[in-house]
Amino acid sequence: MSIFESILDIRNKFDIDIQNSDDNSASIESIRNKYLSRKGTVAGLFSQMGSIDASQRPEAGKSLNELKSYITASINKRLESFNGQSDEDSEYSDLTLPGDPFPGGSLHPITLVLDEINSIFSKLGFSVAYGPEVDTDYYNFEALNIPKHHPARDMQDTFYISDDVVLRTHTSNNQIHTMENHAPPIKIIAPGRVYRNEDVSVRSYCLFHQVEGLYVDKNVSMADLKGVLNHFAREFFGQKVKTRFRPSFFPFTEPSAEMDVSCFFCQQKGCNICKYSGWLEILGCGMVDPEVFKSVGYDPEVWSGYAFGMGIERMAMQRYGIEDIRLLFEGDIRFLRQF
Ligand code: PHE
């Protein structure tokens, strides 16, 4: 093969290589390496120059230089074609191609459930209040009738920032903030994160969400509380859901209750989600304790009210059939994309 034939041959091979290469700089660079490096194909041809006929040398040198510039220019153009630089000039850009898809995000299941709860309660005239996640002992405990050394503090394993400052263990601190800042009547829900120093497991996490509810007015009764929560349960879980209220204890409500809804996984036939009881506990509630009214300067002889606090993770897990609470906090995109 004469040197001229070799030049043509290499140019053809290069054309095929560059056309078939992937759209990434690594594969283009490997082609550059193959043809243009110090030990590459083109350099190989230059080294043959000494052995060819002197009369052909100028012509051969010219062709070789042309090959080299051709390869250099083609490689640069190819790189530009997907780097987005000087796209218009590139023979490789096709303006009729569809754009790159831009994956849209999705709402987190907790956000979906919170939005739904907000919407149910806002139709009943509740407004939304927010309060601090880092709060003083006073708002998280004292003012809610949980004095220091009260056994009720053991119910909630508290993260202490200092002796007097805690990560709130429930959204009930919002009851105090709201009542301190507003005169009655009051009708709020207060969604937010709460923190408890619990062992992380399938069922519990060191942080979770609650929605607090507080209604204060004249002549509020337990019947009002049950009416509102039954309505909420039917809206959220479906008209067929059954509810029951069990007596319970919270220092800031008297009387206190816990509300269960009928298990909709097994239609109360018994399953491991409801632990074969047919019921799922979703919230704590009760009539605001007069001691709480006293700590915010409301006259308990005039004002009455109810409060409730529900756990959101559990409701989201039930709604979407999520079996491990940790999935809600790990931010794994494969999990989140499903919502
Ligand atoms: N704060 C309570 C808890 O975290 C729930 C609750 C709120 C109970 C309001 C009664 C009234 O368990």
mmCIF file of C-alpha atoms and ligand atoms in Angstrom:
data_model
loop_
_atom_site.group_PDB
_atom_site.id
_atom_site.type_symbol
_atom_site.label_atom_id
_atom_site.label_comp_id
_atom_site.label_asym_id
_atom_site.label_seq_id
_atom_site.Cartn_x
_atom_site.Cartn_y
_atom_site.Cartn_z
ATOM 1 C CA MET A 1 0.000 0.000 0.000
ATOM 2 C CA SER A 2 1.431 3.396 -0.986
ATOM 3 C CA ILE A 3 1.492 6.132 1.600
ATOM 4 C CA PHE A 4 -1.343 7.883 -0.268
ATOM 5 C CA GLU A 5 -3.495 4.761 -0.104
ATOM 6 C CA SER A 6 -2.689 4.443 3.592
ATOM 7 C CA ILE A 7 -3.775 8.034 4.190
ATOM 8 C CA LEU A 8 -7.106 7.420 2.455
ATOM 9 C CA ASP A 9 -7.582 4.162 4.320
ATOM 10 C CA ILE A 10 -6.981 5.796 7.677
ATOM 11 C CA ARG A 11 -9.280 8.672 6.862
ATOM 12 C CA ASN A 12 -12.088 6.200 6.037
ATOM 13 C CA LYS A 13 -11.492 4.229 9.206
ATOM 14 C CA PHE A 14 -11.483 7.427 11.236
ATOM 15 C CA ASP A 15 -14.797 8.511 9.664
ATOM 16 C CA ILE A 16 -16.404 5.242 10.704
ATOM 17 C CA ASP A 17 -14.965 5.445 14.229
ATOM 18 C CA ILE A 18 -16.133 8.981 14.838
ATOM 19 C CA GLN A 19 -19.596 8.320 13.458
ATOM 20 C CA ASN A 20 -20.088 5.294 15.653
ATOM 21 C CA SER A 21 -18.688 6.824 18.788
ATOM 22 C CA ASP A 22 -20.878 7.471 21.828
ATOM 23 C CA ASP A 23 -21.901 10.994 22.766
ATOM 24 C CA ASN A 24 -19.429 11.403 25.567
ATOM 25 C CA SER A 25 -16.039 12.986 25.761
ATOM 26 C CA ALA A 26 -14.373 9.805 27.013
ATOM 27 C CA SER A 27 -15.108 7.870 23.849
ATOM 28 C CA ILE A 28 -14.185 10.800 21.607
ATOM 29 C CA GLU A 29 -10.937 11.234 23.538
ATOM 30 C CA SER A 30 -10.085 7.589 23.007
ATOM 31 C CA ILE A 31 -10.477 8.162 19.261
ATOM 32 C CA ARG A 32 -8.241 11.223 19.480
ATOM 33 C CA ASN A 33 -5.737 9.071 21.300
ATOM 34 C CA LYS A 34 -5.913 6.319 18.697
ATOM 35 C CA TYR A 35 -5.214 8.654 15.765
ATOM 36 C CA LEU A 36 -3.383 11.683 17.094
ATOM 37 C CA SER A 37 -1.252 10.607 20.060
ATOM 38 C CA ARG A 38 2.522 10.320 19.854
ATOM 39 C CA LYS A 39 2.231 6.620 19.138
ATOM 40 C CA GLY A 40 -1.033 6.967 17.222
ATOM 41 C CA THR A 41 -1.869 6.048 13.622
ATOM 42 C CA VAL A 42 -1.051 9.443 12.146
ATOM 43 C CA ALA A 43 2.324 9.605 13.892
ATOM 44 C CA GLY A 44 2.986 6.132 12.496
ATOM 45 C CA LEU A 45 2.509 7.468 8.973
ATOM 46 C CA PHE A 46 4.814 10.434 9.615
ATOM 47 C CA SER A 47 7.546 8.058 10.703
ATOM 48 C CA GLN A 48 7.340 6.342 7.296
ATOM 49 C CA MET A 49 8.227 9.618 5.556
ATOM 50 C CA GLY A 50 11.953 8.900 5.679
ATOM 51 C CA SER A 51 11.570 5.688 3.698
ATOM 52 C CA ILE A 52 9.532 7.024 0.794
ATOM 53 C CA ASP A 53 10.796 8.327 -2.498
ATOM 54 C CA ALA A 54 12.165 11.868 -2.147
ATOM 55 C CA SER A 55 10.101 13.055 -5.129
ATOM 56 C CA GLN A 56 6.872 12.013 -3.404
ATOM 57 C CA ARG A 57 7.841 13.423 -0.042
ATOM 58 C CA PRO A 58 6.454 16.995 -0.371
ATOM 59 C CA GLU A 59 3.108 15.700 -1.683
ATOM 60 C CA ALA A 60 2.936 13.022 0.992
ATOM 61 C CA GLY A 61 3.787 15.524 3.725
ATOM 62 C CA LYS A 62 1.023 17.821 2.549
ATOM 63 C CA SER A 63 -1.575 15.004 2.492
ATOM 64 C CA LEU A 64 -0.510 13.833 5.918
ATOM 65 C CA ASN A 65 -0.842 17.326 7.375
ATOM 66 C CA GLU A 66 -4.274 17.612 5.807
ATOM 67 C CA LEU A 67 -5.286 14.284 7.350
ATOM 68 C CA LYS A 68 -4.107 15.502 10.713
ATOM 69 C CA SER A 69 -6.095 18.765 10.521
ATOM 70 C CA TYR A 70 -9.133 16.892 9.211
ATOM 71 C CA ILE A 71 -9.080 14.505 12.156
ATOM 72 C CA THR A 72 -8.474 17.324 14.677
ATOM 73 C CA ALA A 73 -11.321 19.434 13.280
ATOM 74 C CA SER A 74 -13.761 16.481 13.122
ATOM 75 C CA ILE A 75 -13.020 15.530 16.692
ATOM 76 C CA ASN A 76 -13.555 19.078 17.942
ATOM 77 C CA LYS A 77 -16.804 19.395 16.048
ATOM 78 C CA ARG A 78 -18.025 16.097 17.416
ATOM 79 C CA LEU A 79 -17.229 17.209 20.960
ATOM 80 C CA GLU A 80 -19.074 20.475 20.440
ATOM 81 C CA SER A 81 -22.129 18.690 19.097
ATOM 82 C CA PHE A 82 -23.062 17.360 22.519
ATOM 83 C CA ASN A 83 -21.328 19.904 24.735
ATOM 84 C CA GLY A 84 -23.936 22.435 23.673
ATOM 85 C CA GLN A 85 -21.231 24.782 22.421
ATOM 86 C CA SER A 86 -21.725 26.459 19.023
ATOM 87 C CA ASP A 87 -24.575 24.107 18.328
ATOM 88 C CA GLU A 88 -25.712 25.993 15.221
ATOM 89 C CA ASP A 89 -22.433 25.399 13.448
ATOM 90 C CA SER A 90 -22.328 21.743 14.206
ATOM 91 C CA GLU A 91 -23.265 19.330 11.479
ATOM 92 C CA TYR A 92 -24.175 16.861 14.209
ATOM 93 C CA SER A 93 -26.902 18.811 15.962
ATOM 94 C CA ASP A 94 -30.433 17.917 14.951
ATOM 95 C CA LEU A 95 -32.852 20.636 15.987
ATOM 96 C CA THR A 96 -35.861 18.406 15.293
ATOM 97 C CA LEU A 97 -34.907 15.934 18.043
ATOM 98 C CA PRO A 98 -37.246 15.987 21.053
ATOM 99 C CA GLY A 99 -35.822 17.695 24.146
ATOM 100 C CA ASP A 100 -34.260 15.797 27.012
ATOM 101 C CA PRO A 101 -36.961 14.767 29.457
ATOM 102 C CA PHE A 102 -36.799 16.711 32.718
ATOM 103 C CA PRO A 103 -38.072 14.400 35.437
ATOM 104 C CA GLY A 104 -40.676 16.136 37.598
ATOM 105 C CA GLY A 105 -40.539 15.612 41.364
ATOM 106 C CA SER A 106 -43.373 14.162 43.394
ATOM 107 C CA LEU A 107 -44.825 15.129 46.742
ATOM 108 C CA HIS A 108 -43.621 13.214 49.774
ATOM 109 C CA PRO A 109 -46.308 10.920 51.246
ATOM 110 C CA ILE A 110 -46.158 12.909 54.509
ATOM 111 C CA THR A 111 -46.824 16.122 52.588
ATOM 112 C CA LEU A 112 -49.731 14.477 50.779
ATOM 113 C CA VAL A 113 -51.311 13.384 54.051
ATOM 114 C CA LEU A 114 -50.665 16.764 55.740
ATOM 115 C CA ASP A 115 -52.247 18.592 52.801
ATOM 116 C CA GLU A 116 -55.295 16.373 52.990
ATOM 117 C CA ILE A 117 -55.671 16.881 56.754
ATOM 118 C CA ASN A 118 -55.273 20.652 56.331
ATOM 119 C CA SER A 119 -57.938 20.696 53.692
ATOM 120 C CA ILE A 120 -60.440 18.682 55.768
ATOM 121 C CA PHE A 121 -60.005 20.925 58.812
ATOM 122 C CA SER A 122 -59.909 24.186 56.903
ATOM 123 C CA LYS A 123 -63.373 23.379 55.536
ATOM 124 C CA LEU A 124 -64.489 23.187 59.165
ATOM 125 C CA GLY A 125 -63.110 26.665 59.847
ATOM 126 C CA PHE A 126 -59.768 25.745 61.433
ATOM 127 C CA SER A 127 -56.790 27.898 60.536
ATOM 128 C CA VAL A 128 -53.202 26.679 60.481
ATOM 129 C CA ALA A 129 -50.666 27.736 63.121
ATOM 130 C CA TYR A 130 -46.960 26.964 63.297
ATOM 131 C CA GLY A 131 -44.675 26.969 66.304
ATOM 132 C CA PRO A 132 -41.021 26.317 67.136
ATOM 133 C CA GLU A 133 -39.487 22.837 66.973
ATOM 134 C CA VAL A 134 -36.809 23.885 69.459
ATOM 135 C CA ASP A 135 -38.639 25.192 72.475
ATOM 136 C CA THR A 136 -38.273 25.745 76.168
ATOM 137 C CA ASP A 137 -39.227 23.227 78.779
ATOM 138 C CA TYR A 138 -41.990 25.638 79.768
ATOM 139 C CA TYR A 139 -43.909 25.415 76.482
ATOM 140 C CA ASN A 140 -43.329 21.729 75.912
ATOM 141 C CA PHE A 141 -44.097 20.650 79.494
ATOM 142 C CA GLU A 142 -44.704 23.138 82.345
ATOM 143 C CA ALA A 143 -47.474 25.176 80.795
ATOM 144 C CA LEU A 144 -49.161 21.965 79.671
ATOM 145 C CA ASN A 145 -49.503 20.902 83.294
ATOM 146 C CA ILE A 146 -46.474 18.597 83.192
ATOM 147 C CA PRO A 147 -44.251 19.867 86.027
ATOM 148 C CA LYS A 148 -40.635 18.709 86.443
ATOM 149 C CA HIS A 149 -40.372 15.144 87.746
ATOM 150 C CA HIS A 150 -43.952 14.440 86.699
ATOM 151 C CA PRO A 151 -44.136 10.778 85.654
ATOM 152 C CA ALA A 152 -45.825 11.835 82.399
ATOM 153 C CA ARG A 153 -42.426 13.080 81.224
ATOM 154 C CA ASP A 154 -41.282 9.487 81.052
ATOM 155 C CA MET A 155 -43.910 8.831 78.393
ATOM 156 C CA GLN A 156 -41.884 10.941 76.001
ATOM 157 C CA ASP A 157 -38.133 10.427 75.745
ATOM 158 C CA THR A 158 -36.954 13.960 75.352
ATOM 159 C CA PHE A 159 -33.942 15.299 73.471
ATOM 160 C CA TYR A 160 -32.500 18.049 75.669
ATOM 161 C CA ILE A 161 -30.557 20.906 74.059
ATOM 162 C CA SER A 162 -29.810 22.292 77.524
ATOM 163 C CA ASP A 163 -31.459 22.004 80.940
ATOM 164 C CA ASP A 164 -34.191 24.303 79.834
ATOM 165 C CA VAL A 165 -34.372 23.862 76.058
ATOM 166 C CA VAL A 166 -35.761 20.782 74.308
ATOM 167 C CA LEU A 167 -36.656 19.490 70.862
ATOM 168 C CA ARG A 168 -40.412 19.486 71.197
ATOM 169 C CA THR A 169 -41.818 16.048 71.894
ATOM 170 C CA HIS A 170 -45.271 16.929 70.601
ATOM 171 C CA THR A 171 -47.043 19.732 68.759
ATOM 172 C CA SER A 172 -48.945 20.585 71.961
ATOM 173 C CA ASN A 173 -46.471 23.437 72.578
ATOM 174 C CA ASN A 174 -48.460 25.232 69.866
ATOM 175 C CA GLN A 175 -51.501 25.264 72.146
ATOM 176 C CA ILE A 176 -49.631 27.500 74.570
ATOM 177 C CA HIS A 177 -47.999 29.734 71.941
ATOM 178 C CA THR A 178 -51.333 30.289 70.208
ATOM 179 C CA MET A 179 -53.305 31.011 73.364
ATOM 180 C CA GLU A 180 -50.614 33.369 74.666
ATOM 181 C CA ASN A 181 -50.775 35.391 71.467
ATOM 182 C CA HIS A 182 -54.504 35.347 70.738
ATOM 183 C CA ALA A 183 -57.626 36.003 72.725
ATOM 184 C CA PRO A 184 -60.336 33.324 72.514
ATOM 185 C CA PRO A 185 -62.210 32.000 70.582
ATOM 186 C CA ILE A 186 -59.524 29.880 68.932
ATOM 187 C CA LYS A 187 -59.817 27.269 66.237
ATOM 188 C CA ILE A 188 -56.495 26.037 64.901
ATOM 189 C CA ILE A 189 -54.624 23.026 63.702
ATOM 190 C CA ALA A 190 -50.844 22.999 64.074
ATOM 191 C CA PRO A 191 -48.876 20.559 61.923
ATOM 192 C CA GLY A 192 -45.176 19.963 62.391
ATOM 193 C CA ARG A 193 -42.193 17.790 63.258
ATOM 194 C CA VAL A 194 -41.688 16.379 66.718
ATOM 195 C CA TYR A 195 -38.715 14.516 68.199
ATOM 196 C CA ARG A 196 -38.380 11.616 70.595
ATOM 197 C CA ASN A 197 -35.317 9.754 71.708
ATOM 198 C CA GLU A 198 -36.631 6.343 70.769
ATOM 199 C CA ASP A 199 -34.873 3.361 69.285
ATOM 200 C CA VAL A 200 -35.203 3.496 65.524
ATOM 201 C CA SER A 201 -37.130 0.524 64.182
ATOM 202 C CA VAL A 202 -39.703 -0.482 61.590
ATOM 203 C CA ARG A 203 -42.401 1.152 63.741
ATOM 204 C CA SER A 204 -40.720 4.138 65.360
ATOM 205 C CA TYR A 205 -38.287 6.872 64.438
ATOM 206 C CA CYS A 206 -36.532 9.618 66.403
ATOM 207 C CA LEU A 207 -38.518 12.228 64.507
ATOM 208 C CA PHE A 208 -42.052 12.206 63.164
ATOM 209 C CA HIS A 209 -44.969 14.517 62.419
ATOM 210 C CA GLN A 210 -48.082 15.419 64.334
ATOM 211 C CA VAL A 211 -51.077 17.602 63.723
ATOM 212 C CA GLU A 212 -52.362 19.330 66.836
ATOM 213 C CA GLY A 213 -55.902 20.655 67.021
ATOM 214 C CA LEU A 214 -57.224 23.235 69.477
ATOM 215 C CA TYR A 215 -60.689 24.694 69.774
ATOM 216 C CA VAL A 216 -61.525 27.185 72.529
ATOM 217 C CA ASP A 217 -64.882 28.904 72.904
ATOM 218 C CA LYS A 218 -67.774 29.157 75.323
ATOM 219 C CA ASN A 219 -69.678 25.939 76.081
ATOM 220 C CA VAL A 220 -67.483 23.549 74.110
ATOM 221 C CA SER A 221 -68.325 19.939 74.965
ATOM 222 C CA MET A 222 -66.916 16.474 74.454
ATOM 223 C CA ALA A 223 -69.750 15.949 71.950
ATOM 224 C CA ASP A 224 -68.252 18.720 69.775
ATOM 225 C CA LEU A 225 -64.892 16.992 69.912
ATOM 226 C CA LYS A 226 -66.340 13.626 68.936
ATOM 227 C CA GLY A 227 -68.409 15.198 66.170
ATOM 228 C CA VAL A 228 -65.407 16.891 64.578
ATOM 229 C CA LEU A 229 -63.115 13.858 64.884
ATOM 230 C CA ASN A 230 -65.754 11.458 63.530
ATOM 231 C CA HIS A 231 -66.272 13.762 60.579
ATOM 232 C CA PHE A 232 -62.517 13.897 60.041
ATOM 233 C CA ALA A 233 -62.210 10.088 60.150
ATOM 234 C CA ARG A 234 -64.960 9.648 57.563
ATOM 235 C CA GLU A 235 -63.426 12.231 55.256
ATOM 236 C CA PHE A 236 -59.935 10.795 55.563
ATOM 237 C CA PHE A 237 -60.551 7.056 55.758
ATOM 238 C CA GLY A 238 -63.877 6.819 53.933
ATOM 239 C CA GLN A 239 -67.535 6.998 54.930
ATOM 240 C CA LYS A 240 -67.649 3.400 56.130
ATOM 241 C CA VAL A 241 -64.976 3.778 58.801
ATOM 242 C CA LYS A 242 -65.990 3.073 62.391
ATOM 243 C CA THR A 243 -64.490 4.962 65.321
ATOM 244 C CA ARG A 244 -64.250 4.382 69.027
ATOM 245 C CA PHE A 245 -63.035 6.515 71.892
ATOM 246 C CA ARG A 246 -61.146 4.879 74.764
ATOM 247 C CA PRO A 247 -60.544 6.671 78.063
ATOM 248 C CA SER A 248 -56.903 7.710 78.413
ATOM 249 C CA PHE A 249 -54.721 10.172 80.286
ATOM 250 C CA PHE A 250 -52.879 13.341 79.276
ATOM 251 C CA PRO A 251 -51.907 15.966 81.868
ATOM 252 C CA PHE A 252 -53.194 18.767 79.630
ATOM 253 C CA THR A 253 -56.672 17.366 78.943
ATOM 254 C CA GLU A 254 -59.417 16.212 81.280
ATOM 255 C CA PRO A 255 -61.159 13.981 80.457
ATOM 256 C CA SER A 256 -58.785 12.425 77.911
ATOM 257 C CA ALA A 257 -59.353 9.810 75.263
ATOM 258 C CA GLU A 258 -57.685 7.964 72.451
ATOM 259 C CA MET A 259 -59.488 7.487 69.178
ATOM 260 C CA ASP A 260 -59.272 4.295 67.165
ATOM 261 C CA VAL A 261 -60.523 3.719 63.638
ATOM 262 C CA SER A 262 -61.652 0.361 62.291
ATOM 263 C CA CYS A 263 -58.831 -1.402 60.462
ATOM 264 C CA PHE A 264 -59.460 -1.008 56.762
ATOM 265 C CA PHE A 265 -56.764 -3.480 55.776
ATOM 266 C CA CYS A 266 -58.717 -6.437 57.093
ATOM 267 C CA GLN A 267 -62.211 -4.928 57.499
ATOM 268 C CA GLN A 268 -61.788 -5.836 61.168
ATOM 269 C CA LYS A 269 -61.291 -9.507 60.429
ATOM 270 C CA GLY A 270 -57.876 -9.270 62.109
ATOM 271 C CA CYS A 271 -54.462 -8.764 60.512
ATOM 272 C CA ASN A 272 -50.934 -8.048 61.665
ATOM 273 C CA ILE A 273 -51.294 -4.312 60.934
ATOM 274 C CA CYS A 274 -54.021 -3.951 63.598
ATOM 275 C CA LYS A 275 -52.408 -6.711 65.648
ATOM 276 C CA TYR A 276 -55.612 -8.780 65.262
ATOM 277 C CA SER A 277 -57.630 -6.252 67.263
ATOM 278 C CA GLY A 278 -59.566 -4.832 64.282
ATOM 279 C CA TRP A 279 -58.729 -1.273 65.467
ATOM 280 C CA LEU A 280 -55.949 1.230 64.735
ATOM 281 C CA GLU A 281 -55.112 3.985 67.205
ATOM 282 C CA ILE A 282 -54.695 7.309 65.440
ATOM 283 C CA LEU A 283 -54.873 10.116 67.965
ATOM 284 C CA GLY A 284 -55.026 11.392 71.533
ATOM 285 C CA CYS A 285 -57.558 14.011 72.550
ATOM 286 C CA GLY A 286 -59.577 15.524 75.370
ATOM 287 C CA MET A 287 -61.079 18.625 76.933
ATOM 288 C CA VAL A 288 -58.484 21.318 77.675
ATOM 289 C CA ASP A 289 -57.493 21.068 81.335
ATOM 290 C CA PRO A 290 -58.353 24.203 83.407
ATOM 291 C CA GLU A 291 -54.691 24.304 84.538
ATOM 292 C CA VAL A 292 -53.645 24.935 80.928
ATOM 293 C CA PHE A 293 -56.121 27.812 80.624
ATOM 294 C CA LYS A 294 -54.729 29.276 83.841
ATOM 295 C CA SER A 295 -51.153 29.190 82.540
ATOM 296 C CA VAL A 296 -52.117 31.331 79.523
ATOM 297 C CA GLY A 297 -54.392 33.654 81.484
ATOM 298 C CA TYR A 298 -57.754 32.412 80.157
ATOM 299 C CA ASP A 299 -60.533 32.202 82.739
ATOM 300 C CA PRO A 300 -61.499 28.504 82.939
ATOM 301 C CA GLU A 301 -64.905 29.520 84.322
ATOM 302 C CA VAL A 302 -65.657 31.305 81.054
ATOM 303 C CA TRP A 303 -63.762 29.344 78.431
ATOM 304 C CA SER A 304 -63.818 25.695 77.522
ATOM 305 C CA GLY A 305 -62.175 23.783 74.715
ATOM 306 C CA TYR A 306 -60.923 20.572 73.245
ATOM 307 C CA ALA A 307 -57.540 19.519 71.879
ATOM 308 C CA PHE A 308 -56.272 16.587 69.871
ATOM 309 C CA GLY A 309 -52.969 15.401 68.485
ATOM 310 C CA MET A 310 -52.559 12.856 65.710
ATOM 311 C CA GLY A 311 -49.508 11.042 64.401
ATOM 312 C CA ILE A 312 -49.037 11.509 60.661
ATOM 313 C CA GLU A 313 -46.531 8.768 59.802
ATOM 314 C CA ARG A 314 -48.882 6.065 60.956
ATOM 315 C CA MET A 315 -51.702 7.475 58.872
ATOM 316 C CA ALA A 316 -49.468 7.749 55.801
ATOM 317 C CA MET A 317 -48.251 4.189 56.311
ATOM 318 C CA GLN A 318 -51.804 2.945 56.533
ATOM 319 C CA ARG A 319 -52.948 4.977 53.563
ATOM 320 C CA TYR A 320 -50.144 3.847 51.242
ATOM 321 C CA GLY A 321 -49.387 0.413 52.667
ATOM 322 C CA ILE A 322 -45.860 1.387 53.802
ATOM 323 C CA GLU A 323 -44.501 -1.188 56.203
ATOM 324 C CA ASP A 324 -41.286 0.465 57.405
ATOM 325 C CA ILE A 325 -41.399 3.989 58.877
ATOM 326 C CA ARG A 326 -37.718 4.549 58.020
ATOM 327 C CA LEU A 327 -38.573 4.702 54.317
ATOM 328 C CA LEU A 328 -40.312 8.008 55.020
ATOM 329 C CA PHE A 329 -37.064 9.605 56.171
ATOM 330 C CA GLU A 330 -34.348 8.104 54.012
ATOM 331 C CA GLY A 331 -35.053 10.135 50.871
ATOM 332 C CA ASP A 332 -34.556 7.141 48.562
ATOM 333 C CA ILE A 333 -35.671 8.336 45.162
ATOM 334 C CA ARG A 334 -36.886 4.868 44.141
ATOM 335 C CA PHE A 335 -39.337 4.964 47.028
ATOM 336 C CA LEU A 336 -40.376 8.604 46.612
ATOM 337 C CA ARG A 337 -41.068 8.343 42.875
ATOM 338 C CA GLN A 338 -44.014 6.072 43.605
ATOM 339 C CA PHE A 339 -46.158 8.877 44.991
HETATM 340 N N1 PHE B 1 -49.599 15.521 72.731
HETATM 341 C C1 PHE B 1 -50.175 14.199 72.822
HETATM 342 C C2 PHE B 1 -49.135 13.171 72.351
HETATM 343 O O1 PHE B 1 -48.167 13.547 71.761
HETATM 344 C C3 PHE B 1 -51.420 14.055 72.000
HETATM 345 C C4 PHE B 1 -52.526 14.943 72.469
HETATM 346 C C5 PHE B 1 -52.693 16.224 71.963
HETATM 347 C C6 PHE B 1 -53.432 14.491 73.422
HETATM 348 C C7 PHE B 1 -53.742 17.009 72.404
HETATM 349 C C8 PHE B 1 -54.473 15.273 73.863
HETATM 350 C C9 PHE B 1 -54.606 16.552 73.351
HETATM 351 O O2 PHE B 1 -49.276 12.003 72.551
#
